[in-house]
Amino acid sequence: MFMTQTMTTAATTPPSAADRPRRALALVSGGLDSMLAVRVIQAQGIEVEGVNFFTGFCVEGHTHAIRERDRKKPKRNNALWVAEQLGIKLHIIDISQEYKDVVLHPRYGYGAHMNPCLDCKIFMVNQATLMLDKARDLADARASDGDGFDFIITGEVVGQRPKSQRKWTMPVIARESGAEDRLLRPLSARNLDETLPEREGWVDRSKLYGFSGRNRTPQIELARDFGLEEFAQPAGGCCFLTDESYAKKLGDLWRARGERDYELDDIMLLKVGRHLRPRPHFKLIISREEGESQFLRGYRHVFDSLETSSHGGPLTLVDGHFADQAEAEFAAALVARFSQGREADRVTVTWRQRDGVTRDLQVPPMAADDVPRDWYLG
């Protein structure tokens, strides 16, 4: 667990359970909704800490840092940035291994692509609930009422997302995550049943909101009311599993390997370069610019690679194997098609095997008409 803390309060004699300030644990994605949910609860005098779960499928700034066209975009972790703006401590927890089961076997299925949104939300809230329960256990062990969290908050809005934020899914998430009525959604609470924090008077329900639907205007107006001038784009979201191109590449990876599994390097590489599968037993990951070439170069000890040496051109990783020399030359000709020598009679492509052995291949670049669209994975 990694933490960043923006303020620290000195401990004194623990107050009684009735007198101590109530504390909430917020799921902080880095988007506008979770930012507003925290601010709404802070405005009621509740102490809030945030948690952000790392799955591997949401790496903000990763492609921005690599690609030239994205260089002007902020290279920041939005969750950390939001925590700084709100003045709260943020826990960042790596759950990439545990999250595999959600991606591979979602009980409620996928959305439009490979996104298991409802299962994902249940899983995230469950992880927060475990943190809440663990903190309570530790507090009890120290006979101190000053530690731990009383409830969980999220930025969910009824009707905003078709898979996970519907009226009927809200109680499903609360029930199956184990949070039950300790889960409060400040932005749409008045569209839902009362929760424990509202019934106990820790939170004033009349000061919560009843947002619903996909119109983000109310959230933007609320942000202005709170004096929040900068925030992540409302229509954003950093989950690559909702992206059609990424989902296609992930499905192809599973089919090619004959199993539904992945490692962190796999899901990182799916975000970079052109992915073409000209033969069932190998795929080419072709860089689109120098930043991607530099990134892919770090994987040459894992994959064979192809790189034009007579002309400027991309670095290409070979995910799979060549059946023979002729197949290597075929792949080299395809790579030459994306180089500055695409109009030349012949291009020299260096084939570097993962053990460091290199061989120069002299090939004619493949013509554009010889590259079928169904080779492109994304």
mmCIF file of C-alpha atoms in Angstrom:
data_model
loop_
_atom_site.group_PDB
_atom_site.id
_atom_site.type_symbol
_atom_site.label_atom_id
_atom_site.label_comp_id
_atom_site.label_asym_id
_atom_site.label_seq_id
_atom_site.Cartn_x
_atom_site.Cartn_y
_atom_site.Cartn_z
ATOM 1 C CA MET A 1 0.000 0.000 0.000
ATOM 2 C CA PHE A 2 1.326 3.456 -0.906
ATOM 3 C CA MET A 3 -0.015 6.568 0.714
ATOM 4 C CA THR A 4 0.236 10.287 0.160
ATOM 5 C CA GLN A 5 -0.831 12.496 3.046
ATOM 6 C CA THR A 6 -1.600 16.168 2.701
ATOM 7 C CA MET A 7 -2.395 16.942 6.315
ATOM 8 C CA THR A 8 -1.742 15.355 9.694
ATOM 9 C CA THR A 9 -3.597 15.934 12.947
ATOM 10 C CA ALA A 10 -1.877 15.314 16.238
ATOM 11 C CA ALA A 11 -3.505 12.619 18.379
ATOM 12 C CA THR A 12 -4.835 13.435 21.847
ATOM 13 C CA THR A 13 -7.064 11.588 24.252
ATOM 14 C CA PRO A 14 -9.504 9.558 22.105
ATOM 15 C CA PRO A 15 -12.996 11.073 22.162
ATOM 16 C CA SER A 16 -16.017 8.984 22.943
ATOM 17 C CA ALA A 17 -17.861 7.275 20.104
ATOM 18 C CA ALA A 18 -20.721 9.767 20.485
ATOM 19 C CA ASP A 19 -18.476 12.855 20.362
ATOM 20 C CA ARG A 20 -15.784 12.010 17.850
ATOM 21 C CA PRO A 21 -16.029 13.274 14.259
ATOM 22 C CA ARG A 22 -17.446 10.756 11.826
ATOM 23 C CA ARG A 23 -15.068 9.512 9.153
ATOM 24 C CA ALA A 24 -15.802 8.355 5.605
ATOM 25 C CA LEU A 25 -13.747 6.370 3.128
ATOM 26 C CA ALA A 26 -14.255 7.602 -0.440
ATOM 27 C CA LEU A 27 -13.609 5.713 -3.664
ATOM 28 C CA VAL A 28 -11.638 8.290 -5.644
ATOM 29 C CA SER A 29 -11.327 7.618 -9.360
ATOM 30 C CA GLY A 30 -9.922 11.018 -10.264
ATOM 31 C CA GLY A 31 -13.074 12.067 -12.112
ATOM 32 C CA LEU A 32 -15.470 14.895 -11.350
ATOM 33 C CA ASP A 33 -18.163 12.784 -9.654
ATOM 34 C CA SER A 34 -15.924 11.289 -6.965
ATOM 35 C CA MET A 35 -14.368 14.710 -6.417
ATOM 36 C CA LEU A 36 -17.806 16.243 -5.831
ATOM 37 C CA ALA A 37 -18.942 13.373 -3.597
ATOM 38 C CA VAL A 38 -16.021 14.048 -1.261
ATOM 39 C CA ARG A 39 -16.620 17.800 -1.261
ATOM 40 C CA VAL A 40 -20.344 17.350 -0.437
ATOM 41 C CA ILE A 41 -19.501 15.193 2.586
ATOM 42 C CA GLN A 42 -16.648 17.441 3.716
ATOM 43 C CA ALA A 43 -19.121 20.336 3.689
ATOM 44 C CA GLN A 44 -21.060 18.518 6.420
ATOM 45 C CA GLY A 45 -18.025 18.341 8.687
ATOM 46 C CA ILE A 46 -17.182 14.718 7.936
ATOM 47 C CA GLU A 47 -13.538 13.733 7.825
ATOM 48 C CA VAL A 48 -12.769 11.919 4.565
ATOM 49 C CA GLU A 49 -9.911 9.762 3.299
ATOM 50 C CA GLY A 50 -9.725 8.399 -0.230
ATOM 51 C CA VAL A 51 -8.807 5.085 -1.778
ATOM 52 C CA ASN A 52 -7.863 4.370 -5.374
ATOM 53 C CA PHE A 53 -7.431 0.818 -6.629
ATOM 54 C CA PHE A 54 -4.809 0.013 -9.281
ATOM 55 C CA THR A 55 -6.047 -2.653 -11.715
ATOM 56 C CA GLY A 56 -3.598 -2.128 -14.584
ATOM 57 C CA PHE A 57 -6.384 -1.150 -16.964
ATOM 58 C CA CYS A 58 -6.448 2.481 -15.890
ATOM 59 C CA VAL A 59 -3.006 4.041 -16.195
ATOM 60 C CA GLU A 60 -3.473 7.773 -16.679
ATOM 61 C CA GLY A 61 -0.580 9.540 -18.339
ATOM 62 C CA HIS A 62 0.941 6.305 -19.653
ATOM 63 C CA THR A 63 0.168 6.770 -23.350
ATOM 64 C CA HIS A 64 0.288 10.558 -22.857
ATOM 65 C CA ALA A 65 3.931 10.270 -21.822
ATOM 66 C CA ILE A 66 4.825 8.074 -24.808
ATOM 67 C CA ARG A 67 3.028 9.587 -27.793
ATOM 68 C CA GLU A 68 4.060 12.908 -29.317
ATOM 69 C CA ARG A 69 0.474 13.910 -30.082
ATOM 70 C CA ASP A 70 -0.415 13.614 -26.384
ATOM 71 C CA ARG A 71 2.568 15.514 -24.990
ATOM 72 C CA LYS A 72 0.503 18.588 -24.101
ATOM 73 C CA LYS A 73 -1.993 16.576 -22.062
ATOM 74 C CA PRO A 74 -1.469 16.559 -18.263
ATOM 75 C CA LYS A 75 0.821 13.711 -17.244
ATOM 76 C CA ARG A 76 -0.614 13.153 -13.831
ATOM 77 C CA ASN A 77 -2.429 10.600 -11.785
ATOM 78 C CA ASN A 78 -5.840 12.267 -11.523
ATOM 79 C CA ALA A 79 -6.696 10.474 -8.279
ATOM 80 C CA LEU A 80 -3.586 11.884 -6.590
ATOM 81 C CA TRP A 81 -4.293 15.305 -8.053
ATOM 82 C CA VAL A 82 -7.893 15.244 -6.781
ATOM 83 C CA ALA A 83 -6.722 14.215 -3.295
ATOM 84 C CA GLU A 84 -4.341 17.158 -3.269
ATOM 85 C CA GLN A 85 -7.091 19.589 -4.309
ATOM 86 C CA LEU A 86 -9.422 18.230 -1.626
ATOM 87 C CA GLY A 87 -6.776 18.081 1.094
ATOM 88 C CA ILE A 88 -7.296 14.406 1.894
ATOM 89 C CA LYS A 89 -5.074 11.410 2.396
ATOM 90 C CA LEU A 90 -5.216 8.944 -0.501
ATOM 91 C CA HIS A 91 -4.481 5.233 -0.252
ATOM 92 C CA ILE A 92 -3.388 3.694 -3.572
ATOM 93 C CA ILE A 93 -3.689 -0.086 -3.483
ATOM 94 C CA ASP A 94 -2.519 -2.556 -6.113
ATOM 95 C CA ILE A 95 -5.286 -5.114 -6.668
ATOM 96 C CA SER A 96 -4.228 -6.127 -10.185
ATOM 97 C CA GLN A 97 -3.912 -9.811 -9.295
ATOM 98 C CA GLU A 98 -7.173 -10.053 -7.372
ATOM 99 C CA TYR A 99 -8.935 -8.107 -10.128
ATOM 100 C CA LYS A 100 -8.198 -10.806 -12.713
ATOM 101 C CA ASP A 101 -11.190 -12.862 -11.644
ATOM 102 C CA VAL A 102 -13.475 -9.876 -12.220
ATOM 103 C CA VAL A 103 -12.207 -9.457 -15.793
ATOM 104 C CA LEU A 104 -12.087 -13.150 -16.645
ATOM 105 C CA HIS A 105 -15.286 -14.356 -14.946
ATOM 106 C CA PRO A 106 -17.764 -11.506 -14.432
ATOM 107 C CA ARG A 107 -20.950 -12.786 -12.834
ATOM 108 C CA TYR A 108 -23.027 -10.043 -14.428
ATOM 109 C CA GLY A 109 -21.265 -10.203 -17.778
ATOM 110 C CA TYR A 110 -19.620 -7.535 -19.886
ATOM 111 C CA GLY A 111 -20.844 -4.200 -21.157
ATOM 112 C CA ALA A 112 -20.503 -3.182 -24.794
ATOM 113 C CA HIS A 113 -16.938 -4.482 -24.919
ATOM 114 C CA MET A 114 -14.755 -6.218 -22.285
ATOM 115 C CA ASN A 115 -15.919 -4.001 -19.437
ATOM 116 C CA PRO A 116 -17.343 -5.923 -16.433
ATOM 117 C CA CYS A 117 -18.717 -2.693 -14.962
ATOM 118 C CA LEU A 118 -21.219 -4.020 -12.431
ATOM 119 C CA ASP A 119 -18.877 -6.735 -11.147
ATOM 120 C CA CYS A 120 -16.113 -4.131 -11.050
ATOM 121 C CA LYS A 121 -18.103 -1.739 -8.881
ATOM 122 C CA ILE A 122 -19.128 -4.541 -6.520
ATOM 123 C CA PHE A 123 -15.480 -5.590 -6.246
ATOM 124 C CA MET A 124 -14.210 -2.052 -5.596
ATOM 125 C CA VAL A 125 -16.795 -1.336 -2.915
ATOM 126 C CA ASN A 126 -16.054 -4.729 -1.346
ATOM 127 C CA GLN A 127 -12.352 -3.844 -1.144
ATOM 128 C CA ALA A 128 -13.272 -0.566 0.545
ATOM 129 C CA THR A 129 -15.587 -2.450 2.912
ATOM 130 C CA LEU A 130 -12.731 -4.750 3.893
ATOM 131 C CA MET A 131 -10.642 -1.677 4.656
ATOM 132 C CA LEU A 132 -13.479 -0.255 6.741
ATOM 133 C CA ASP A 133 -13.885 -3.503 8.690
ATOM 134 C CA LYS A 134 -10.139 -3.919 9.183
ATOM 135 C CA ALA A 135 -9.841 -0.378 10.481
ATOM 136 C CA ARG A 136 -12.695 -1.028 12.921
ATOM 137 C CA ASP A 137 -11.029 -4.209 14.140
ATOM 138 C CA LEU A 138 -7.763 -2.369 14.719
ATOM 139 C CA ALA A 139 -9.580 0.385 16.559
ATOM 140 C CA ASP A 140 -11.304 -2.138 18.796
ATOM 141 C CA ALA A 141 -8.009 -3.859 19.510
ATOM 142 C CA ARG A 142 -6.533 -0.561 20.697
ATOM 143 C CA ALA A 143 -9.709 0.302 22.624
ATOM 144 C CA SER A 144 -9.787 3.571 20.690
ATOM 145 C CA ASP A 145 -12.820 5.070 19.030
ATOM 146 C CA GLY A 146 -10.720 7.618 17.134
ATOM 147 C CA ASP A 147 -9.585 5.298 14.344
ATOM 148 C CA GLY A 148 -11.341 3.610 11.479
ATOM 149 C CA PHE A 149 -14.123 4.654 9.145
ATOM 150 C CA ASP A 150 -17.860 4.795 9.693
ATOM 151 C CA PHE A 151 -19.090 4.540 6.126
ATOM 152 C CA ILE A 152 -18.124 4.514 2.439
ATOM 153 C CA ILE A 153 -18.951 7.090 -0.222
ATOM 154 C CA THR A 154 -18.813 6.914 -4.017
ATOM 155 C CA GLY A 155 -19.567 9.337 -6.833
ATOM 156 C CA GLU A 156 -22.171 7.078 -8.460
ATOM 157 C CA VAL A 157 -25.174 8.739 -10.099
ATOM 158 C CA VAL A 158 -28.367 6.826 -10.895
ATOM 159 C CA GLY A 159 -28.786 6.358 -14.638
ATOM 160 C CA GLN A 160 -25.393 7.729 -15.610
ATOM 161 C CA ARG A 161 -23.828 4.494 -16.842
ATOM 162 C CA PRO A 162 -25.898 1.820 -18.584
ATOM 163 C CA LYS A 163 -24.236 -1.194 -16.991
ATOM 164 C CA SER A 164 -23.376 -0.320 -13.385
ATOM 165 C CA GLN A 165 -25.312 2.819 -12.418
ATOM 166 C CA ARG A 166 -28.949 1.918 -12.838
ATOM 167 C CA LYS A 167 -31.671 2.114 -10.201
ATOM 168 C CA TRP A 168 -31.745 -1.662 -9.684
ATOM 169 C CA THR A 169 -27.951 -2.060 -9.583
ATOM 170 C CA MET A 170 -27.453 0.351 -6.683
ATOM 171 C CA PRO A 171 -28.831 -1.998 -3.997
ATOM 172 C CA VAL A 172 -27.135 -4.963 -5.708
ATOM 173 C CA ILE A 173 -23.746 -3.261 -5.317
ATOM 174 C CA ALA A 174 -24.444 -2.391 -1.680
ATOM 175 C CA ARG A 175 -25.624 -5.912 -0.842
ATOM 176 C CA GLU A 176 -23.088 -8.037 -2.733
ATOM 177 C CA SER A 177 -20.104 -5.910 -1.753
ATOM 178 C CA GLY A 178 -20.954 -6.390 1.925
ATOM 179 C CA ALA A 179 -21.209 -2.639 2.472
ATOM 180 C CA GLU A 180 -25.009 -2.775 2.873
ATOM 181 C CA ASP A 181 -26.362 0.527 4.207
ATOM 182 C CA ARG A 182 -22.878 1.828 5.049
ATOM 183 C CA LEU A 183 -22.580 2.807 1.374
ATOM 184 C CA LEU A 184 -23.669 6.388 0.629
ATOM 185 C CA ARG A 185 -23.866 8.046 -2.810
ATOM 186 C CA PRO A 186 -23.994 11.792 -2.000
ATOM 187 C CA LEU A 187 -24.773 12.909 -5.574
ATOM 188 C CA SER A 188 -27.884 10.761 -6.004
ATOM 189 C CA ALA A 189 -28.778 9.861 -2.401
ATOM 190 C CA ARG A 190 -32.203 11.497 -2.558
ATOM 191 C CA ASN A 191 -33.172 9.089 -5.341
ATOM 192 C CA LEU A 192 -32.283 6.119 -3.130
ATOM 193 C CA ASP A 193 -33.280 4.639 0.216
ATOM 194 C CA GLU A 194 -31.829 6.168 3.354
ATOM 195 C CA THR A 195 -28.503 4.783 4.477
ATOM 196 C CA LEU A 196 -27.057 4.297 7.964
ATOM 197 C CA PRO A 197 -25.189 7.666 7.990
ATOM 198 C CA GLU A 198 -28.452 9.458 7.150
ATOM 199 C CA ARG A 199 -30.589 7.585 9.675
ATOM 200 C CA GLU A 200 -28.046 8.104 12.442
ATOM 201 C CA GLY A 201 -27.851 11.825 11.722
ATOM 202 C CA TRP A 202 -24.162 11.794 10.827
ATOM 203 C CA VAL A 203 -25.146 13.222 7.444
ATOM 204 C CA ASP A 204 -28.005 15.613 6.682
ATOM 205 C CA ARG A 205 -29.978 14.035 3.824
ATOM 206 C CA SER A 206 -31.479 17.406 2.841
ATOM 207 C CA LYS A 207 -27.974 18.602 1.929
ATOM 208 C CA LEU A 208 -27.348 15.668 -0.388
ATOM 209 C CA TYR A 209 -28.384 15.605 -4.039
ATOM 210 C CA GLY A 210 -30.773 13.799 -6.356
ATOM 211 C CA PHE A 211 -28.841 13.825 -9.620
ATOM 212 C CA SER A 212 -29.819 11.268 -12.224
ATOM 213 C CA GLY A 213 -29.259 10.501 -15.884
ATOM 214 C CA ARG A 214 -26.356 11.174 -18.209
ATOM 215 C CA ASN A 215 -26.635 14.975 -18.319
ATOM 216 C CA ARG A 216 -23.524 16.268 -16.552
ATOM 217 C CA THR A 217 -24.652 19.918 -16.360
ATOM 218 C CA PRO A 218 -25.753 19.668 -12.674
ATOM 219 C CA GLN A 219 -22.356 18.300 -11.670
ATOM 220 C CA ILE A 220 -20.516 21.023 -13.546
ATOM 221 C CA GLU A 221 -22.675 23.690 -11.901
ATOM 222 C CA LEU A 222 -22.063 22.141 -8.470
ATOM 223 C CA ALA A 223 -18.318 22.152 -9.146
ATOM 224 C CA ARG A 224 -18.514 25.870 -9.855
ATOM 225 C CA ASP A 225 -20.492 26.411 -6.644
ATOM 226 C CA PHE A 226 -17.670 24.715 -4.735
ATOM 227 C CA GLY A 227 -15.106 26.861 -6.527
ATOM 228 C CA LEU A 228 -13.605 23.923 -8.406
ATOM 229 C CA GLU A 229 -12.170 25.436 -11.579
ATOM 230 C CA GLU A 230 -10.284 22.420 -12.884
ATOM 231 C CA PHE A 231 -11.340 18.788 -13.037
ATOM 232 C CA ALA A 232 -11.116 15.754 -15.295
ATOM 233 C CA GLN A 233 -13.351 15.903 -18.354
ATOM 234 C CA PRO A 234 -16.849 14.698 -17.330
ATOM 235 C CA ALA A 235 -17.185 12.251 -20.216
ATOM 236 C CA GLY A 236 -13.796 10.776 -19.387
ATOM 237 C CA GLY A 237 -12.881 7.611 -17.645
ATOM 238 C CA CYS A 238 -9.639 5.757 -17.909
ATOM 239 C CA CYS A 239 -10.755 2.128 -18.163
ATOM 240 C CA PHE A 240 -9.333 0.675 -21.365
ATOM 241 C CA LEU A 241 -11.776 -2.233 -21.145
ATOM 242 C CA THR A 242 -14.534 0.106 -22.345
ATOM 243 C CA ASP A 243 -12.551 0.874 -25.514
ATOM 244 C CA GLU A 244 -13.591 -1.142 -28.581
ATOM 245 C CA SER A 245 -10.095 -1.307 -30.064
ATOM 246 C CA TYR A 246 -8.506 -2.361 -26.788
ATOM 247 C CA ALA A 247 -11.187 -5.007 -26.168
ATOM 248 C CA LYS A 248 -10.579 -6.441 -29.643
ATOM 249 C CA LYS A 249 -6.854 -6.743 -28.940
ATOM 250 C CA LEU A 250 -7.473 -8.385 -25.571
ATOM 251 C CA GLY A 251 -9.857 -10.925 -27.125
ATOM 252 C CA ASP A 252 -7.291 -11.688 -29.803
ATOM 253 C CA LEU A 253 -4.619 -12.234 -27.148
ATOM 254 C CA TRP A 254 -6.783 -14.818 -25.399
ATOM 255 C CA ARG A 255 -7.624 -16.652 -28.614
ATOM 256 C CA ALA A 256 -3.996 -16.773 -29.747
ATOM 257 C CA ARG A 257 -2.785 -18.166 -26.422
ATOM 258 C CA GLY A 258 -5.680 -20.558 -26.030
ATOM 259 C CA GLU A 259 -6.489 -19.336 -22.523
ATOM 260 C CA ARG A 260 -8.207 -16.411 -20.845
ATOM 261 C CA ASP A 261 -5.399 -14.990 -18.783
ATOM 262 C CA TYR A 262 -3.009 -12.057 -18.825
ATOM 263 C CA GLU A 263 -0.046 -10.491 -17.047
ATOM 264 C CA LEU A 264 0.516 -6.819 -16.354
ATOM 265 C CA ASP A 265 2.993 -6.512 -19.240
ATOM 266 C CA ASP A 266 0.364 -7.933 -21.603
ATOM 267 C CA ILE A 267 -2.213 -5.304 -20.770
ATOM 268 C CA MET A 268 0.361 -2.511 -20.921
ATOM 269 C CA LEU A 269 1.544 -3.567 -24.379
ATOM 270 C CA LEU A 270 -2.014 -3.652 -25.701
ATOM 271 C CA LYS A 271 -2.059 0.137 -25.260
ATOM 272 C CA VAL A 272 0.960 0.806 -27.484
ATOM 273 C CA GLY A 273 1.492 0.708 -31.259
ATOM 274 C CA ARG A 274 -0.353 -0.865 -34.178
ATOM 275 C CA HIS A 275 -1.279 -4.484 -33.579
ATOM 276 C CA LEU A 276 -1.472 -6.684 -36.683
ATOM 277 C CA ARG A 277 -1.952 -10.442 -36.841
ATOM 278 C CA PRO A 278 -0.955 -11.596 -40.336
ATOM 279 C CA ARG A 279 -0.705 -15.240 -39.237
ATOM 280 C CA PRO A 280 -2.470 -17.130 -36.428
ATOM 281 C CA HIS A 281 0.799 -17.965 -34.652
ATOM 282 C CA PHE A 282 2.314 -14.466 -34.471
ATOM 283 C CA LYS A 283 1.311 -10.845 -34.016
ATOM 284 C CA LEU A 284 3.335 -7.717 -34.813
ATOM 285 C CA ILE A 285 3.318 -4.731 -32.451
ATOM 286 C CA ILE A 286 4.523 -1.871 -34.651
ATOM 287 C CA SER A 287 5.467 1.465 -33.096
ATOM 288 C CA ARG A 288 3.874 4.578 -34.579
ATOM 289 C CA GLU A 289 6.502 7.100 -33.482
ATOM 290 C CA GLU A 290 9.804 7.417 -31.659
ATOM 291 C CA GLY A 291 8.287 7.499 -28.168
ATOM 292 C CA GLU A 292 6.600 4.145 -28.744
ATOM 293 C CA SER A 293 9.802 2.723 -30.247
ATOM 294 C CA GLN A 294 11.688 3.663 -27.085
ATOM 295 C CA PHE A 295 9.020 2.049 -24.928
ATOM 296 C CA LEU A 296 8.910 -1.182 -26.956
ATOM 297 C CA ARG A 297 12.710 -1.382 -26.985
ATOM 298 C CA GLY A 298 12.536 -2.271 -23.309
ATOM 299 C CA TYR A 299 10.805 -5.554 -24.253
ATOM 300 C CA ARG A 300 13.387 -6.860 -26.733
ATOM 301 C CA HIS A 301 14.691 -9.352 -24.178
ATOM 302 C CA VAL A 302 11.188 -10.916 -24.074
ATOM 303 C CA PHE A 303 10.215 -10.801 -27.768
ATOM 304 C CA ASP A 304 11.970 -11.074 -31.104
ATOM 305 C CA SER A 305 12.028 -7.687 -32.820
ATOM 306 C CA LEU A 306 12.220 -6.253 -36.334
ATOM 307 C CA GLU A 307 13.643 -2.797 -37.104
ATOM 308 C CA THR A 308 14.441 -1.098 -40.397
ATOM 309 C CA SER A 309 18.143 -0.185 -40.603
ATOM 310 C CA SER A 310 18.485 1.142 -44.154
ATOM 311 C CA HIS A 311 15.668 3.664 -43.690
ATOM 312 C CA GLY A 312 13.957 5.355 -40.800
ATOM 313 C CA GLY A 313 11.129 3.281 -39.466
ATOM 314 C CA PRO A 314 9.368 1.620 -36.568
ATOM 315 C CA LEU A 315 10.535 -0.865 -33.987
ATOM 316 C CA THR A 316 8.333 -3.945 -34.061
ATOM 317 C CA LEU A 317 7.887 -6.677 -31.457
ATOM 318 C CA VAL A 318 7.003 -10.188 -32.594
ATOM 319 C CA ASP A 319 4.505 -11.777 -30.229
ATOM 320 C CA GLY A 320 4.731 -15.429 -31.271
ATOM 321 C CA HIS A 321 7.179 -17.223 -33.551
ATOM 322 C CA PHE A 322 8.181 -17.510 -37.196
ATOM 323 C CA ALA A 323 7.831 -20.932 -38.758
ATOM 324 C CA ASP A 324 10.896 -20.396 -40.959
ATOM 325 C CA GLN A 325 13.145 -17.834 -42.673
ATOM 326 C CA ALA A 326 10.550 -17.142 -45.352
ATOM 327 C CA GLU A 327 7.995 -16.166 -42.728
ATOM 328 C CA ALA A 328 10.508 -13.828 -41.069
ATOM 329 C CA GLU A 329 11.077 -12.143 -44.441
ATOM 330 C CA PHE A 330 7.311 -11.876 -44.965
ATOM 331 C CA ALA A 331 6.967 -10.084 -41.597
ATOM 332 C CA ALA A 332 9.961 -7.870 -42.401
ATOM 333 C CA ALA A 333 8.323 -6.813 -45.694
ATOM 334 C CA LEU A 334 5.201 -5.863 -43.746
ATOM 335 C CA VAL A 335 7.261 -3.809 -41.290
ATOM 336 C CA ALA A 336 9.059 -2.115 -44.216
ATOM 337 C CA ARG A 337 5.646 -0.996 -45.436
ATOM 338 C CA PHE A 338 5.443 1.315 -42.392
ATOM 339 C CA SER A 339 8.983 2.720 -42.821
ATOM 340 C CA GLN A 340 10.374 5.664 -44.776
ATOM 341 C CA GLY A 341 11.546 3.115 -47.360
ATOM 342 C CA ARG A 342 8.026 2.048 -48.317
ATOM 343 C CA GLU A 343 8.646 3.237 -51.917
ATOM 344 C CA ALA A 344 12.149 1.709 -52.188
ATOM 345 C CA ASP A 345 12.941 -1.441 -54.137
ATOM 346 C CA ARG A 346 14.409 -3.115 -51.072
ATOM 347 C CA VAL A 347 14.711 -2.306 -47.381
ATOM 348 C CA THR A 348 17.095 -3.783 -44.830
ATOM 349 C CA VAL A 349 15.282 -4.977 -41.718
ATOM 350 C CA THR A 350 17.260 -6.215 -38.727
ATOM 351 C CA TRP A 351 15.743 -9.267 -37.090
ATOM 352 C CA ARG A 352 16.892 -9.397 -33.482
ATOM 353 C CA GLN A 353 16.049 -12.545 -31.593
ATOM 354 C CA ARG A 354 15.374 -12.379 -27.891
ATOM 355 C CA ASP A 355 18.708 -14.047 -27.109
ATOM 356 C CA GLY A 356 20.520 -11.170 -28.840
ATOM 357 C CA VAL A 357 21.349 -12.931 -32.130
ATOM 358 C CA THR A 358 20.739 -10.580 -35.090
ATOM 359 C CA ARG A 359 20.261 -11.098 -38.811
ATOM 360 C CA ASP A 360 19.736 -8.592 -41.621
ATOM 361 C CA LEU A 361 16.875 -9.317 -44.021
ATOM 362 C CA GLN A 362 16.772 -7.664 -47.451
ATOM 363 C CA VAL A 363 13.105 -7.387 -48.471
ATOM 364 C CA PRO A 364 10.845 -5.455 -50.863
ATOM 365 C CA PRO A 365 8.287 -3.425 -48.891
ATOM 366 C CA MET A 366 4.790 -4.845 -48.949
ATOM 367 C CA ALA A 367 2.293 -2.837 -50.989
ATOM 368 C CA ALA A 368 -0.600 -1.160 -49.214
ATOM 369 C CA ASP A 369 -3.125 -3.299 -51.105
ATOM 370 C CA ASP A 370 -1.414 -6.422 -49.783
ATOM 371 C CA VAL A 371 -2.224 -5.561 -46.160
ATOM 372 C CA PRO A 372 -5.816 -6.708 -45.499
ATOM 373 C CA ARG A 373 -7.865 -4.726 -43.011
ATOM 374 C CA ASP A 374 -8.629 -7.843 -40.995
ATOM 375 C CA TRP A 375 -4.958 -8.081 -40.030
ATOM 376 C CA TYR A 376 -5.389 -4.895 -37.974
ATOM 377 C CA LEU A 377 -6.447 -5.522 -34.416
ATOM 378 C CA GLY A 378 -6.382 -1.883 -33.384
#
